[in-house]
Every structure is written in C-alpha cells, then in structure tokens.
Short mmCIF file of C-alpha atoms in Angstrom, two decimals:
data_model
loop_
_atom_site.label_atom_id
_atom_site.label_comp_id
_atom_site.label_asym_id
_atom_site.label_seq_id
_atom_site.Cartn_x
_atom_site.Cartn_y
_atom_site.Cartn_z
CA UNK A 1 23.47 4.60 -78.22
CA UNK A 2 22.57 4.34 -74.26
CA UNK A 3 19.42 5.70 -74.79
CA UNK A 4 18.32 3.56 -77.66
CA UNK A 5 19.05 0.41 -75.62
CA UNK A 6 16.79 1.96 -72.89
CA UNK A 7 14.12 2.26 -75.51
CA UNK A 8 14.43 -1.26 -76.10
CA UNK A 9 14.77 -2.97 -73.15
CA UNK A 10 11.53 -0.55 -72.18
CA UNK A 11 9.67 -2.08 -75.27
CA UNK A 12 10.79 -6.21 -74.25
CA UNK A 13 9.61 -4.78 -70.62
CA UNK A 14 5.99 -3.75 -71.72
CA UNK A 15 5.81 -6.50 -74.31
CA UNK A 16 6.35 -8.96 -71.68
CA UNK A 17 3.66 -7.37 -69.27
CA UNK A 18 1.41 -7.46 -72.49
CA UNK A 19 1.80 -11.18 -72.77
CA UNK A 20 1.76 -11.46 -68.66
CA UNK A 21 -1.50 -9.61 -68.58
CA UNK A 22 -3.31 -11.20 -71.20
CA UNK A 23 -4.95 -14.31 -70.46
CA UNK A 24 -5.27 -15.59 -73.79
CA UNK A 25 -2.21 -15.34 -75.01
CA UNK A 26 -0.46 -16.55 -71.81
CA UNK A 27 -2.78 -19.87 -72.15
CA UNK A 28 -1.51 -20.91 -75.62
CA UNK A 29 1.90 -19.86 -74.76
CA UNK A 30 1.72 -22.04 -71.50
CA UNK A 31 0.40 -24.62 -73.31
CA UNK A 32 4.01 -25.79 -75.26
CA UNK A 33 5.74 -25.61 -71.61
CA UNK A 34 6.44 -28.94 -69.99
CA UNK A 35 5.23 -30.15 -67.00
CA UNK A 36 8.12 -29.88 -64.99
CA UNK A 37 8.07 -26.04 -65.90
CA UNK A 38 4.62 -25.26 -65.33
CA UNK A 39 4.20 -26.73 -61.76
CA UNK A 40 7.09 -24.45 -61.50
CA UNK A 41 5.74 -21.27 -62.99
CA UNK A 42 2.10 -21.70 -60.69
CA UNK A 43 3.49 -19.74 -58.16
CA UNK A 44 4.51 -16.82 -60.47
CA UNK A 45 1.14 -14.62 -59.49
CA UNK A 46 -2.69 -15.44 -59.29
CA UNK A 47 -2.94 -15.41 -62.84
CA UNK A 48 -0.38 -18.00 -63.66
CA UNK A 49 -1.77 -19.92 -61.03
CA UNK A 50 -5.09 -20.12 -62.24
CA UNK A 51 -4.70 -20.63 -65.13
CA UNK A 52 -2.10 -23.83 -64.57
CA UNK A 53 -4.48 -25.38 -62.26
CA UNK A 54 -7.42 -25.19 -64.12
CA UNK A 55 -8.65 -28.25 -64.82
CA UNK A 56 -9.12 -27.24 -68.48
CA UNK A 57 -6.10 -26.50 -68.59
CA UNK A 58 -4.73 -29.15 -67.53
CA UNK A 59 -6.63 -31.11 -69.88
CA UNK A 60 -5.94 -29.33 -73.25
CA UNK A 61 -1.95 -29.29 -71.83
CA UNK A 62 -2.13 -33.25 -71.85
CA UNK A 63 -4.08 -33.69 -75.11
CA UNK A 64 -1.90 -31.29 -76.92
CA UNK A 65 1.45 -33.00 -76.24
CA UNK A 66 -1.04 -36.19 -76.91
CA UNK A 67 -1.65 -35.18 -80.43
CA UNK A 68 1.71 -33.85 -80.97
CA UNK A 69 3.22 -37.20 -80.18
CA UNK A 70 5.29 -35.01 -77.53
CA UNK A 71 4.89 -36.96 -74.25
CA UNK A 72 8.30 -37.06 -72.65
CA UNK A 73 9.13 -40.37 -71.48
CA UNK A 74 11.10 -38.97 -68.38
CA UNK A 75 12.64 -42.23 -66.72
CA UNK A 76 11.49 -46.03 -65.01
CA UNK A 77 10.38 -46.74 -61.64
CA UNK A 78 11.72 -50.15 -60.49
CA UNK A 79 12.15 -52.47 -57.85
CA UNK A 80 15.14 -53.45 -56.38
CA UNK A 81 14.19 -56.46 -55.37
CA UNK A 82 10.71 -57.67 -55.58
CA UNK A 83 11.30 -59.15 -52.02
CA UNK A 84 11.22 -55.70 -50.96
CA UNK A 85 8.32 -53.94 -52.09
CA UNK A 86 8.73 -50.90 -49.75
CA UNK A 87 12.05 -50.41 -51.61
CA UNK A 88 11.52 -48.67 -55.25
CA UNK A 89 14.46 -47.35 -57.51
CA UNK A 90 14.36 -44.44 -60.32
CA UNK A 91 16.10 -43.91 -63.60
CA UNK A 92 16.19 -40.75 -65.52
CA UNK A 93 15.98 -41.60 -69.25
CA UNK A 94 15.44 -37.70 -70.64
CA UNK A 95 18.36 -35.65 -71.37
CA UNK A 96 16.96 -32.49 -69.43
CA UNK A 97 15.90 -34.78 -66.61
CA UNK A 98 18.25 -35.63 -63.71
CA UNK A 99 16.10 -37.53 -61.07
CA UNK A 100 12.28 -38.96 -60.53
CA UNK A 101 9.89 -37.74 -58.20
CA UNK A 102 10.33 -39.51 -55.00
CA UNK A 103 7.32 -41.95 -54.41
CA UNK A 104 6.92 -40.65 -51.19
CA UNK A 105 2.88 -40.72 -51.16
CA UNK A 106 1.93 -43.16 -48.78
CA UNK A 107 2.12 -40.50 -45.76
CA UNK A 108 -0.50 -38.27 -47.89
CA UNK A 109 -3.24 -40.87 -47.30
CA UNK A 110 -2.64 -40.51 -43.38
CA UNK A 111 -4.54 -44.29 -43.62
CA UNK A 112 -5.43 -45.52 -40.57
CA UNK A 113 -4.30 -48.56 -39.71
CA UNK A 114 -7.18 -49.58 -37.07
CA UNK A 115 -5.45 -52.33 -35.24
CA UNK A 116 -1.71 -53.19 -33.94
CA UNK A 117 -2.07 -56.60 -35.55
CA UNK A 118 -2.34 -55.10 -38.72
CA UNK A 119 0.28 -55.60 -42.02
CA UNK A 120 0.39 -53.30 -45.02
CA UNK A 121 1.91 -53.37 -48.10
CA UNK A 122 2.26 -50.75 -50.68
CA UNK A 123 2.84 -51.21 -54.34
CA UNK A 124 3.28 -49.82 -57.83
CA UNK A 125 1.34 -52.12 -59.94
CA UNK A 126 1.01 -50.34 -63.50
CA UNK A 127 1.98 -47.23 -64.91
CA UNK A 128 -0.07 -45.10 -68.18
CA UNK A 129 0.43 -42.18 -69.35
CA UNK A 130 2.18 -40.25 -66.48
CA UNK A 131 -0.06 -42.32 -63.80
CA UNK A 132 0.77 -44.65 -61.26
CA UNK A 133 -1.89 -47.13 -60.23
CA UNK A 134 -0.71 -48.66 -56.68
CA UNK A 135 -2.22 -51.15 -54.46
CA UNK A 136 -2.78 -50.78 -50.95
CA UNK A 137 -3.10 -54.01 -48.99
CA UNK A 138 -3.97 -54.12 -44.89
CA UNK A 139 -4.62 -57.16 -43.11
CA UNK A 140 -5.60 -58.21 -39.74
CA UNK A 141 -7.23 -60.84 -37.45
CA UNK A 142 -10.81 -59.29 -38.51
CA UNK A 143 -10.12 -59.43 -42.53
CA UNK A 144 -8.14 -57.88 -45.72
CA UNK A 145 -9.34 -54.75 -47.90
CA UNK A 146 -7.10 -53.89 -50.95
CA UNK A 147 -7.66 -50.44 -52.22
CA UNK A 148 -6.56 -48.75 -55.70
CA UNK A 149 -4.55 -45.87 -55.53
CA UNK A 150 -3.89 -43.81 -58.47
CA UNK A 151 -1.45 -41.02 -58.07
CA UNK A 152 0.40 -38.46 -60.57
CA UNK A 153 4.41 -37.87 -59.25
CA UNK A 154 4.24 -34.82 -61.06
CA UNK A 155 2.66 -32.64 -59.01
CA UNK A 156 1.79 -35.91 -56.47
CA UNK A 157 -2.34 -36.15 -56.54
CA UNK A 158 -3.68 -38.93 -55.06
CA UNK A 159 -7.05 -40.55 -55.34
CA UNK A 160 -8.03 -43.49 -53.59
CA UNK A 161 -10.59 -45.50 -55.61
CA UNK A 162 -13.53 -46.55 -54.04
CA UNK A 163 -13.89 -49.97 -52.12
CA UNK A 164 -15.41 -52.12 -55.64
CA UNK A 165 -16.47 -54.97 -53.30
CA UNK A 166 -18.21 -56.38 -50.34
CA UNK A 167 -16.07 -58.55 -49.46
CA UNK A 168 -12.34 -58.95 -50.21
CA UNK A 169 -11.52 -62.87 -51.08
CA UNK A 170 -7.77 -62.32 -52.37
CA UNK A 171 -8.72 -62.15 -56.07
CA UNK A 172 -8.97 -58.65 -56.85
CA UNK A 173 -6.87 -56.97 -59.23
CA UNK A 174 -6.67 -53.24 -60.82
CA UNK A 175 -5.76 -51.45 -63.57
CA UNK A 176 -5.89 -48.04 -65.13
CA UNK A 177 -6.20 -46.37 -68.30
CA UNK A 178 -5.15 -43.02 -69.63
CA UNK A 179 -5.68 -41.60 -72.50
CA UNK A 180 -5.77 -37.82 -72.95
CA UNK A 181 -6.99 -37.53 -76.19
CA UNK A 182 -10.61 -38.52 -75.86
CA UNK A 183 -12.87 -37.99 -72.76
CA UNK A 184 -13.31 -39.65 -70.30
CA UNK A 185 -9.45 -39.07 -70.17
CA UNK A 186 -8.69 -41.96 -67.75
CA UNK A 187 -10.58 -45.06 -66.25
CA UNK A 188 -9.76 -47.21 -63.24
CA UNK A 189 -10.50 -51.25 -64.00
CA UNK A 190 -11.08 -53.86 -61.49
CA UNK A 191 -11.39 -57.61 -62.67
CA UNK A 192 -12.65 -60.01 -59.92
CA UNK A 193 -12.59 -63.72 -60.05
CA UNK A 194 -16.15 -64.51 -59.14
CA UNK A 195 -15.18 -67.91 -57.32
CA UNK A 196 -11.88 -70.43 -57.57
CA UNK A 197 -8.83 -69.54 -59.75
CA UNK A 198 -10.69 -71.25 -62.87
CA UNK A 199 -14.44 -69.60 -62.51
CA UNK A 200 -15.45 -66.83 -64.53
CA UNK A 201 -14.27 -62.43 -64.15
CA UNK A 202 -15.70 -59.64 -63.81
CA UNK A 203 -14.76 -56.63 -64.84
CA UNK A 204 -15.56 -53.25 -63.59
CA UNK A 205 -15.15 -49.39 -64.38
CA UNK A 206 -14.64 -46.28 -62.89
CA UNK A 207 -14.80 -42.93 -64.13
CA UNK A 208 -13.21 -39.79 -62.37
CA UNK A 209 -16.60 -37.56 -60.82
CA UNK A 210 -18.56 -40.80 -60.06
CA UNK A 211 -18.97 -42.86 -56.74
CA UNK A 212 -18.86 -46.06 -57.64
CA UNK A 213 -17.63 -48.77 -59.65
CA UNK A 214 -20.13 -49.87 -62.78
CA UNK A 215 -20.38 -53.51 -63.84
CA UNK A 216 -18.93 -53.92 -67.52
CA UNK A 217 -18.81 -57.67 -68.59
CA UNK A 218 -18.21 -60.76 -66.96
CA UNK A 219 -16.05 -63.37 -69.21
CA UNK A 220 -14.42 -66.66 -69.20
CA UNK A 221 -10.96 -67.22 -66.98
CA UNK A 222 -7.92 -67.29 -68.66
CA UNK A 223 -4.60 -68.83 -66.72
CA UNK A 224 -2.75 -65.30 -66.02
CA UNK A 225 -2.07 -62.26 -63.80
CA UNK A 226 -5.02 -59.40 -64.14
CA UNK A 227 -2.68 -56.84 -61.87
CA UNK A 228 -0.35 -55.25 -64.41
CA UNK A 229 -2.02 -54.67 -67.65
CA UNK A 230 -0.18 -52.68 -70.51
CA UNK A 231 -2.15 -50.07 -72.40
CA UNK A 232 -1.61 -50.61 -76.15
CA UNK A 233 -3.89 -49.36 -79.16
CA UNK A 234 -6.52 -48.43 -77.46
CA UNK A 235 -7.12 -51.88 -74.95
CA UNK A 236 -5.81 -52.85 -71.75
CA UNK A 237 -3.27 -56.27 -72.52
CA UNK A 238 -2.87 -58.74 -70.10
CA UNK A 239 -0.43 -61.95 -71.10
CA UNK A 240 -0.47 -65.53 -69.41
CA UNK A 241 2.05 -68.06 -70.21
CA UNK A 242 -0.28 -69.89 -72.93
CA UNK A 243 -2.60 -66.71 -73.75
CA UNK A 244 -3.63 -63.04 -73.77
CA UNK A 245 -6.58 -61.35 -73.23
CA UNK A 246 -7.29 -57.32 -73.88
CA UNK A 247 -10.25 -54.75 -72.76
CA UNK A 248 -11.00 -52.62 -75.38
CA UNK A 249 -11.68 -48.99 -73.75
CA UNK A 250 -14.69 -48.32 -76.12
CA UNK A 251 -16.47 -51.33 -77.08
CA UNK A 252 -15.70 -52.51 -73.54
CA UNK A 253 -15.68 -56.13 -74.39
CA UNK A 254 -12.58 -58.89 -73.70
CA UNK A 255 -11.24 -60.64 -76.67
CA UNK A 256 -8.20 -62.61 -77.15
CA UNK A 257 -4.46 -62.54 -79.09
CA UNK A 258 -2.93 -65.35 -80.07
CA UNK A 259 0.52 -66.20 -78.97
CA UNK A 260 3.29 -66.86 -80.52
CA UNK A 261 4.98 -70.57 -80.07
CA UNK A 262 6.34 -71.18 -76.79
CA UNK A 263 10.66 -71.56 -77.15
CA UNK A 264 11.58 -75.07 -76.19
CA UNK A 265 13.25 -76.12 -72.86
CA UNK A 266 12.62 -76.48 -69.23
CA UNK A 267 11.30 -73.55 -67.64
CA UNK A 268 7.86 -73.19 -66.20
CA UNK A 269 7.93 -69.22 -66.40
CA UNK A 270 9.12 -68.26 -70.03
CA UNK A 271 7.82 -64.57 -70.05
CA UNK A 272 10.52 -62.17 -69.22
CA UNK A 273 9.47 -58.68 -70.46
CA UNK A 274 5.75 -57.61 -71.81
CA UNK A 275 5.55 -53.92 -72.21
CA UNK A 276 5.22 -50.80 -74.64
CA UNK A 277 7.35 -48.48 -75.45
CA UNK A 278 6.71 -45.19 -77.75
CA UNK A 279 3.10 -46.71 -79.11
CA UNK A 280 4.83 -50.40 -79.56
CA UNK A 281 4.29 -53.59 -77.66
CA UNK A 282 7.06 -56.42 -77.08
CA UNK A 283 7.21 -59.73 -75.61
CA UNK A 284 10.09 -61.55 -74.95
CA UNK A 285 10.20 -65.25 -73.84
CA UNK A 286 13.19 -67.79 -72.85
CA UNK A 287 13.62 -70.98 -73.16
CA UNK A 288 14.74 -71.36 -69.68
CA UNK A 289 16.81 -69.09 -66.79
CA UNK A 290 20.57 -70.04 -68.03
CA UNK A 291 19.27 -69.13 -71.92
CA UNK A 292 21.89 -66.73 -73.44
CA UNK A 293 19.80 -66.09 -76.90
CA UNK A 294 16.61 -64.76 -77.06
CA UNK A 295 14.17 -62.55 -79.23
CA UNK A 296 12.41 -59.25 -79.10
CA UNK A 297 8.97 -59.62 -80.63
CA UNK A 298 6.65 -57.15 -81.90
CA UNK A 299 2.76 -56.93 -82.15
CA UNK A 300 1.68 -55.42 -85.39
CA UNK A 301 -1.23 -52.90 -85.19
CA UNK A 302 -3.00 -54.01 -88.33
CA UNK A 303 -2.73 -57.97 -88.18
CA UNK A 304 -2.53 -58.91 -84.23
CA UNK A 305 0.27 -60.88 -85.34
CA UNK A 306 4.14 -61.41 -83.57
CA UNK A 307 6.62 -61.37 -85.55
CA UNK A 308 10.74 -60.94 -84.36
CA UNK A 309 12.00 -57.35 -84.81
CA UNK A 310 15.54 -58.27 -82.69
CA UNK A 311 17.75 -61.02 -81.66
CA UNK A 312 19.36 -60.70 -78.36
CA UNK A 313 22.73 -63.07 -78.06
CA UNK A 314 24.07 -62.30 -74.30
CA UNK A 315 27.17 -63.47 -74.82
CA UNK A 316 29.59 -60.61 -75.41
CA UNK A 317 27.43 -58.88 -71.90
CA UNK A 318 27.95 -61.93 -69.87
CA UNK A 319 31.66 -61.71 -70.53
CA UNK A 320 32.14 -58.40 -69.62
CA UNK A 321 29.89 -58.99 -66.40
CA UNK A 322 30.92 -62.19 -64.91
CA UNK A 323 29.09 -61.76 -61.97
CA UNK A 324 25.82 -62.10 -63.72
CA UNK A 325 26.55 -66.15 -63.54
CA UNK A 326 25.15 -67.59 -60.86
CA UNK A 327 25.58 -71.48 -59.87
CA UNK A 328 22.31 -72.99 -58.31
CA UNK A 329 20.85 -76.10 -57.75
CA UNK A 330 19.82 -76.18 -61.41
CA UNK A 331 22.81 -75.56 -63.17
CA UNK A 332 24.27 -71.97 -64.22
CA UNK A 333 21.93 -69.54 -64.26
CA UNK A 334 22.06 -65.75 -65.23
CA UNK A 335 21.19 -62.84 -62.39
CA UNK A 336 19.63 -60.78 -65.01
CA UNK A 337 15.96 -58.82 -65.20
CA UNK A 338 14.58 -57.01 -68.27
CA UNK A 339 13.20 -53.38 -67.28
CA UNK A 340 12.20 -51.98 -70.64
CA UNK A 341 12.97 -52.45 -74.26
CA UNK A 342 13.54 -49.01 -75.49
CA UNK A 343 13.30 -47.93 -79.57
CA UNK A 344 14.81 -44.99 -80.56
CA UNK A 345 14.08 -42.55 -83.09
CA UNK A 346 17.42 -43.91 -84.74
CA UNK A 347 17.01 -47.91 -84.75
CA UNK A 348 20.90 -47.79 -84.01
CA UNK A 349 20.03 -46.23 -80.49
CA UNK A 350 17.56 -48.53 -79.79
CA UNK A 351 18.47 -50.52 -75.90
CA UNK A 352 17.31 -53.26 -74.10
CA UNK A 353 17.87 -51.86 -70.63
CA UNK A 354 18.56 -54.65 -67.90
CA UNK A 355 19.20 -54.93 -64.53
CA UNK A 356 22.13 -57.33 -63.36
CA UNK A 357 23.39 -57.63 -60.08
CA UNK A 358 24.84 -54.14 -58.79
CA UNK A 359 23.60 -52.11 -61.90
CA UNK A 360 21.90 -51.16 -64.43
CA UNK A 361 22.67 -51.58 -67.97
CA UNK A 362 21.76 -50.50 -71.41
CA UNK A 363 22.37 -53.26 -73.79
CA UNK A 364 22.57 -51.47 -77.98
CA UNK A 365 19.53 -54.16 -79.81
CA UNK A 366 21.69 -53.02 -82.96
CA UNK A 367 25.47 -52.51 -81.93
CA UNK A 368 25.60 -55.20 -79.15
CA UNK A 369 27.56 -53.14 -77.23
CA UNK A 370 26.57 -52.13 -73.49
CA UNK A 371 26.80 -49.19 -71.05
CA UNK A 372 26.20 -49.30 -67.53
CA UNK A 373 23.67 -46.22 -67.06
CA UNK A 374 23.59 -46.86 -63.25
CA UNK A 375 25.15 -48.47 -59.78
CA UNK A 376 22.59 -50.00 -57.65
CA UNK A 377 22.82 -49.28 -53.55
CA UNK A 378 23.56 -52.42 -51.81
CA UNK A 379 22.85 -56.01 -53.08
CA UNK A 380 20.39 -57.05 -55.69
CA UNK A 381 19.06 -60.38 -53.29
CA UNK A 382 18.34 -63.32 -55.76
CA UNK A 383 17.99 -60.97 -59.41
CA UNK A 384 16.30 -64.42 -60.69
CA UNK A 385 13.74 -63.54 -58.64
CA UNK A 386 12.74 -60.45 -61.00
CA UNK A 387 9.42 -60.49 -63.53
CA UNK A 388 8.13 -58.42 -66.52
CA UNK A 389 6.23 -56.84 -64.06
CA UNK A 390 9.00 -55.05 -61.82
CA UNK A 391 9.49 -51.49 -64.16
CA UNK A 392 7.10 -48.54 -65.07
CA UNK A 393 7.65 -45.93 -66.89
CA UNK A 394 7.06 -42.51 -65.78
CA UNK A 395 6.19 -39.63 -67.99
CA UNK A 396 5.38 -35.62 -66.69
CA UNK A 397 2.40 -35.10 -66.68
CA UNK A 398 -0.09 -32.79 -65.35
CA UNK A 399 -2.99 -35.51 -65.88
CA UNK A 400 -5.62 -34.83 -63.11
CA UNK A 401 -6.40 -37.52 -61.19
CA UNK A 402 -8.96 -36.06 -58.46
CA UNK A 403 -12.77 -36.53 -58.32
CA UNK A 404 -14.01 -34.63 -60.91
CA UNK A 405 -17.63 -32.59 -61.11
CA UNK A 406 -17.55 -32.03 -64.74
CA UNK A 407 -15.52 -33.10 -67.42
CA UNK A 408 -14.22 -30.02 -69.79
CA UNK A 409 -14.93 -30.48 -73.40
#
C-alpha cells in the first residue's frame, strides 16, 4: 500500500516537471490564470518568468479573458473628496479580492520639479480596461505643462505620454482607450480647444511604439468636459449638460447622441453619474440637489436611444441615514455622490453604489434595500461637492502600457 502511494506521488512529481519543462503547454495553461496570480508566479524560475513577461504573452492573456467575457472587475478607485485630489480611496468589489493596489506611482516618475515656486497636482482622470490615465499638472512663474500618464496598478507600469503641444493654454484634456481584442490594443487621445471655450477641437492620437502625437480631426465645440471620457461600443463618450459627443476608435471621426429630456427644476448641474458597467452605459440626471426620485437610464447598442431601465426613490435610504440631510442656504439638500451603477448577472443583485457622508453604500436597484459595504476615514468635506467623474473602476490586468517596438500579432 506504502509503496503504491510512492509510485504515485512519483508519477504527479514527473508529470508536474513535464508540464514545468514544457513551454508550450505551460503557456496555454498560464494563459486561464489571473493576473493577480501570474505577477505572482514570474518569480517561480527563468522560464515562468519569461514567458509572463513576454509581451506576447501578455497580449494573448488580455485578449483571451477579452473574448471570454472574463475580465474581473476587481473594485473602484475614488475620491474622498474632490477638494483633495492627493487623497484617493479603494473598494474591493470581487469576492477573491480584499484590497486595490495602492496608487502609489507618482514617486516612480522621480519628476523634477525645476523650481521652488512650483505647484503640482496629480490626478486619476479615466479608467479602461485595467488602465489608469492620470494627469500631471506643474506650474510656476515661467508657465504650466500638463502631461498624460497612463499607468497599469497591476504590476504598476508607467508611461508618460509625450508633450502633444507647444504651448500649454489650460485647454488640454486626455483620454485613453483599451481594447485588447484588436491591435493597436490601446490609444492615448488628446482634444485641444484651438482658441476660446466656444472655437473649434482638435483631436489627437497616440499609439504605444511611436513618438509623437498624430493629428486626427478637428470638429465643432460642444458645451462639455473632454477629461473623462467613458469607453462604450467601440467610441470614446463624452456627455455635456445639453449634448454628447463620441470618437469612434476606427473610423476616427466625432459624431453626436442625442439626449434624453432634461428633468424639470432648478439645478444648473443635472448629471450625476455617466459611466459603464459590464459592456452597458447609464446616465442618470436630477432635477435638482434635494431630489429624492430619480432614474437609471440605459443606451441601447442598436438604436442610440435612452430609455429608463430603473427608478431610484431615496426615501427608505434617507431614513435610515439621517445624516445624509444637509440644511444650506438653498433649502435641504442630500450629502450623497453616485460612484457606479453596478448590474449583476442576477437583475435582483444589481446596486447603485453611493457614497454618503462617512460611508459607502450599496443601494439593491431591485429590492430597495441597502448595505453599507464600507466606513470612510475621517470626514467627507461638503459630499455635494462630488461629480460623475469622481470613481474608476479598476480591473487586473496585465495590459502593457510601455513603448512598444513591435506590436505581436
């Protein structure tokens, strides 16, 4: 009996050398791991190593869980307080997931700062696909220059785009896109406004292995925000308060969506959440900051068109969460910022997760019940003070993001 379980454990020993040792077969195998795991395993031996960091590797390990529909949505970056942009928070949504990365990249750069008059800022403006695009921002007595940074937490690359302009007037925005399926895998936009607020934008491309920025098309100004796009069906959205605008990644032209009716009532900024969520996009609007009812609307695929797919009534939340009332000059208002709208496989699990003062809460879109999911350090200052532009997801990914020499087919 002793001997025969030598025999076997001998045979699971050389079968496991066999797999080990053979290249091949190690690759396909490696291929079904997650990220987390293989950034892990790279330090096994040579082999592993190599293979892991290839960039074809990489690659074919980002398209497969691609065209699997097997990216792990791992958790949400978030600010705080968007009076604090040095300050960002982290929520793990995954079941085998306990904590983020920490965003601790800004020492990689080792920037130099030039002058002792200078001020920087650092922040997460969009996130695709397991990237981070981030702006750096340095100014001094002798002029500004805003760089794009785009950086993977996974296994923390960096690249910092190159400078896309002469001169930097203060109307410079980025944006990225990632899409591991098709080559070229991911592109960095910049849109420019080539004069006032109201002239005309540019828009202009870079591609990972090349050394500058390429001139795409140059289109009317619409009234909105060009620094926090949302990839969606193949195009880059970007919402206004009366429009929206998208870059299609192929065709690389700018065309327009229209919106749905604005909700009545006295409130300059209506647009609360725009974002996507497991390949679908949602807007929600208010009719003003002490609103308790709102809806969850959906942009079909086929016909461009929004239609409702939930209505939120914050009642039952506010009750439980009194603190959320705030009085202001204005009447009552409510201290509350939507991070992410979040469908689940079951519709009965799907959550609208918020951020009130002190926490973080998952409110059920079906069961109108809510969960707080986490305590916030310190104090929320102002939650009002919140946009749709405050959370990005994260998802592991190995996704290269340095300069590349050739792209692997």
């Amino acid at each position: 009996m002793e001997e025969s379980h030598v025999h076997k454990k001998l045979a699971l020993t050389a079968a496991v050398d066999v797999i080990a040792g053979n290249a091949n077969l190690l690759y396909e195998i490696l291929l079904c791991l997650p990220a987390r795991s293989l950034i892990r395993f790279s330090i096994v031996c040579k082999l592993w190593f190599s293979i892991i960091t290839s960039m074809q590797f990489r690659l074919s390990h980002c398209r497969t869980l691609a065209f699997s529909n097997a990216l792990p949505l791992s958790g949400i970056y978030f600010y705080n307080c968007l009076t604090n942009l040095q300050k960002i928070e982290s929520l793990a949504l995954a079941d085998n997931v306990t904590s983020l990365p920490p965003l601790q990249f800004l020492d990689q750069f080792n920037l130099s700062i030039g002058s002792a008059d200078e001020v920087t800022e650092f922040k997460v403006t969009q996130s695709c696909n397991g990237l981070l695009m981030c702006i750096f921002t340095a100014r001094s007595h002798v002029g500004t220059i805003k760089r794009g940074i785009v950086y993977n937490p996974a296994n923390k690359e960096v690249l910092l785009l190159p400078t896309p302009y002469k001169k930097y007037d203060g109307c410079i925005c980025y944006n990225l896109i990632s899409d591991p399926s098709e080559p070229p895998y991911y592109k960095a936009l910049c849109v420019t406004r080539l004069g006032g607020w109201y002239s005309n934008i540019d828009v202009s491309v870079y591609v990972p292995g090349s050394n500058s920025w390429r001139s795409s098309c140059r289109v009317a100004a619409h009234d909105m925000c060009y620094d926090s796009g949302v990839f969606w069906n193949g195009a880059i959205h970007w919402i206004g308060e009366f429009s929206s605008v998208y870059f299609d990644v192929n065709s690389e032209k700018v065309a327009t969506i229209s919106m749905p009716p604005r909700p009545q009532g006295y409130c300059s900024e209506k647009i609360r959440y725009f974002g996507e969520w497991g390949g679908h996009l949602y807007l929600i609007q208010v009719q003003s900051l002490y609103a308790k009812k709102f809806n969850v609307l959906e942009l079909d695929k086929d016909t461009w068109k929004w239609s409702v797919k939930y209505r939120v009534h914050l009642a039952r939340l506010i009750s439980a969460f009194p603190e959320m009332v705030q009085q202001t000059s204005s009447g009552i208002q409510y201290a509350i910022s939507i991070l992410s709208v979040i469908r689940r496989e079951k519709e009965e699990d799907s959550v609208l997760l918020l951020t009130i003062p002190g926490k973080v809460v998952a409110y059920n879109l079906v069961r109108k019940t809510a969960k707080v999911v986490r305590e916030l350090p310190g104090e929320v200052a102002n939650t009002l003070h919140f946009n749709h532009v405050s959370a990005y997801q994260y998802t592991e990914s190995l996704f290269p993001v340095q300069k590349w020499n050739i792209i692997p087919k």
